[in-house]
XYZ file of C-alpha atoms in Angstrom:
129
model
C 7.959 21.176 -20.785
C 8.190 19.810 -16.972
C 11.739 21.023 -15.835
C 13.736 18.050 -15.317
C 15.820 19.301 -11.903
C 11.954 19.023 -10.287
C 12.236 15.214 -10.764
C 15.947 14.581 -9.954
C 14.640 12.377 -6.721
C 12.928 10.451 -8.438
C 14.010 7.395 -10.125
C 12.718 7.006 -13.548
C 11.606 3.239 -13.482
C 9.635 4.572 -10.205
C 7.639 6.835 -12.340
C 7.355 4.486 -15.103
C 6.156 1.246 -13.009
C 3.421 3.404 -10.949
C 1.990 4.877 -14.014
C 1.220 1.550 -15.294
C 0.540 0.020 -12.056
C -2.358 2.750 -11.975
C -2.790 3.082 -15.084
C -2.572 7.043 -15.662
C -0.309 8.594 -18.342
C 3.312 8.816 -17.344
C 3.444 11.952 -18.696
C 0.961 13.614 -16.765
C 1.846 11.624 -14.124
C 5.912 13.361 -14.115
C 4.172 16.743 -14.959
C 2.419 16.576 -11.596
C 5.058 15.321 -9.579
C 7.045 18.401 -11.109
C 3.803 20.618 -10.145
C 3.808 19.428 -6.408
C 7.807 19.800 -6.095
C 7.415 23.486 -7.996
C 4.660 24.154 -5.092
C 6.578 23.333 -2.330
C 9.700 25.275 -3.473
C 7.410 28.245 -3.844
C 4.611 28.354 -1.612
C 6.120 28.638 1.533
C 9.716 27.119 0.558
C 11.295 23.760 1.291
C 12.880 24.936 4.101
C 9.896 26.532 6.175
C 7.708 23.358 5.089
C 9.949 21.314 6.754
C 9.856 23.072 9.795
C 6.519 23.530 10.109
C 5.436 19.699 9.626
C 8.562 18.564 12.165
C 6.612 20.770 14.743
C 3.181 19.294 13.770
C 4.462 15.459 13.183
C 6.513 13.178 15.296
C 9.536 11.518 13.482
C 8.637 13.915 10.169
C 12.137 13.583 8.749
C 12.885 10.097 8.060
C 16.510 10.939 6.435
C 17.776 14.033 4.785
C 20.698 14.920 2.170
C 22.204 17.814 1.029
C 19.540 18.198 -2.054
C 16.538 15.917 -0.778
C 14.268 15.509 2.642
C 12.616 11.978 2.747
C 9.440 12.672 4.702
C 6.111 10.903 6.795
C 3.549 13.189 6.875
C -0.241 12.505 7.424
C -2.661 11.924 4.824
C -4.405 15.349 5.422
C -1.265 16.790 3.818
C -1.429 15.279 0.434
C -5.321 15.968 0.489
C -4.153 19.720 0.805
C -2.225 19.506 -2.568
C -4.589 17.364 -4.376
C -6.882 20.319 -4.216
C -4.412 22.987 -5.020
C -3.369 21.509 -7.558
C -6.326 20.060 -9.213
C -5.865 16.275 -9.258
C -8.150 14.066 -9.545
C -8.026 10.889 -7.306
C -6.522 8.238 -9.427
C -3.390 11.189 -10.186
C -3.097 12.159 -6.637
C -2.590 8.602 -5.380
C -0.038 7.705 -7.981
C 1.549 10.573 -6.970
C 1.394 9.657 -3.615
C 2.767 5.998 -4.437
C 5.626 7.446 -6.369
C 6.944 9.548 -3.290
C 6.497 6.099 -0.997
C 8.157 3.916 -3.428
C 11.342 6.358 -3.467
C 11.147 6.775 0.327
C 10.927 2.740 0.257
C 14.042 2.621 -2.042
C 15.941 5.016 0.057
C 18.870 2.750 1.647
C 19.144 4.937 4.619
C 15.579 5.038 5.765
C 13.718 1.949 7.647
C 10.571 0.812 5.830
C 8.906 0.823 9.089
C 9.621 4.396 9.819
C 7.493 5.303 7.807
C 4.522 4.153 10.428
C 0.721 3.545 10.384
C -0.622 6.962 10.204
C 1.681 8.592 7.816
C 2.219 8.706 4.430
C 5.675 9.120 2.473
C 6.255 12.604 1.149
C 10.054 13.852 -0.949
C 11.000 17.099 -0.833
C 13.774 18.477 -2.935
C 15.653 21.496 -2.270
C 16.823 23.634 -4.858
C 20.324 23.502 -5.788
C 20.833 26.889 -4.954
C 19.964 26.416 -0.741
């Protein structure tokens, strides 16, 4: 059972329009987003990734609340956590378009921030930092 808190920023008809959109199994589709959020928290920490790409990526926080970081990272980054965790393609880029949809839906970010050589990432911190 994916633990729900892992998909708080994420809105559910987000989920539910890119898994048809790409046609991959919602289900799968949330477990992997849960996956990739239950990575980051763990391996090195939400806090010490977001360090480390704001010192390897110009304008890498786009806005940040208390329980979320909305992100632009490069591409090479998601490639990185396809492998580790195993998905295949057609996952990986619906997981990709699910964290740029929800950075595009974010009120207080700029769709243009995002710019041409980055790619939309969400972090979410644990309740407990």
């Amino acid at each position: 059972m994916t633990d729900p808190a892992l998909l708080e920023p994420f809105d559910d008809k987000v989920v539910r329009g890119v898994a048809e959109a790409n046609r991959v199994d919602e289900e799968q589709l949330r477990s992997a987003l849960a996956d990739h959020q239950r990575t980051m928290r763990e391996n090195p920490g939400v806090e010490d990734l977001v360090y480390e790409w704001r010192k390897r990526f110009d304008d890498a926080v786009l806005h940040r609340t208390p329980e979320t970081f909305f992100m632009a990272v490069r591409e090479s980054v998601w490639e990185e956590y396809g492998t580790h965790l195993g998905l295949d393609d057609y996952l990986l880029a619906a997981v990709v378009a699910v964290h740029q949809e929800q950075v595009l839906r974010e009120t207080a970010v700029e769709s243009s921030a995002i710019g041409d050589n980055a790619v939309a990432l969400v972090v979410s911190r644990p309740s407990s930092q």
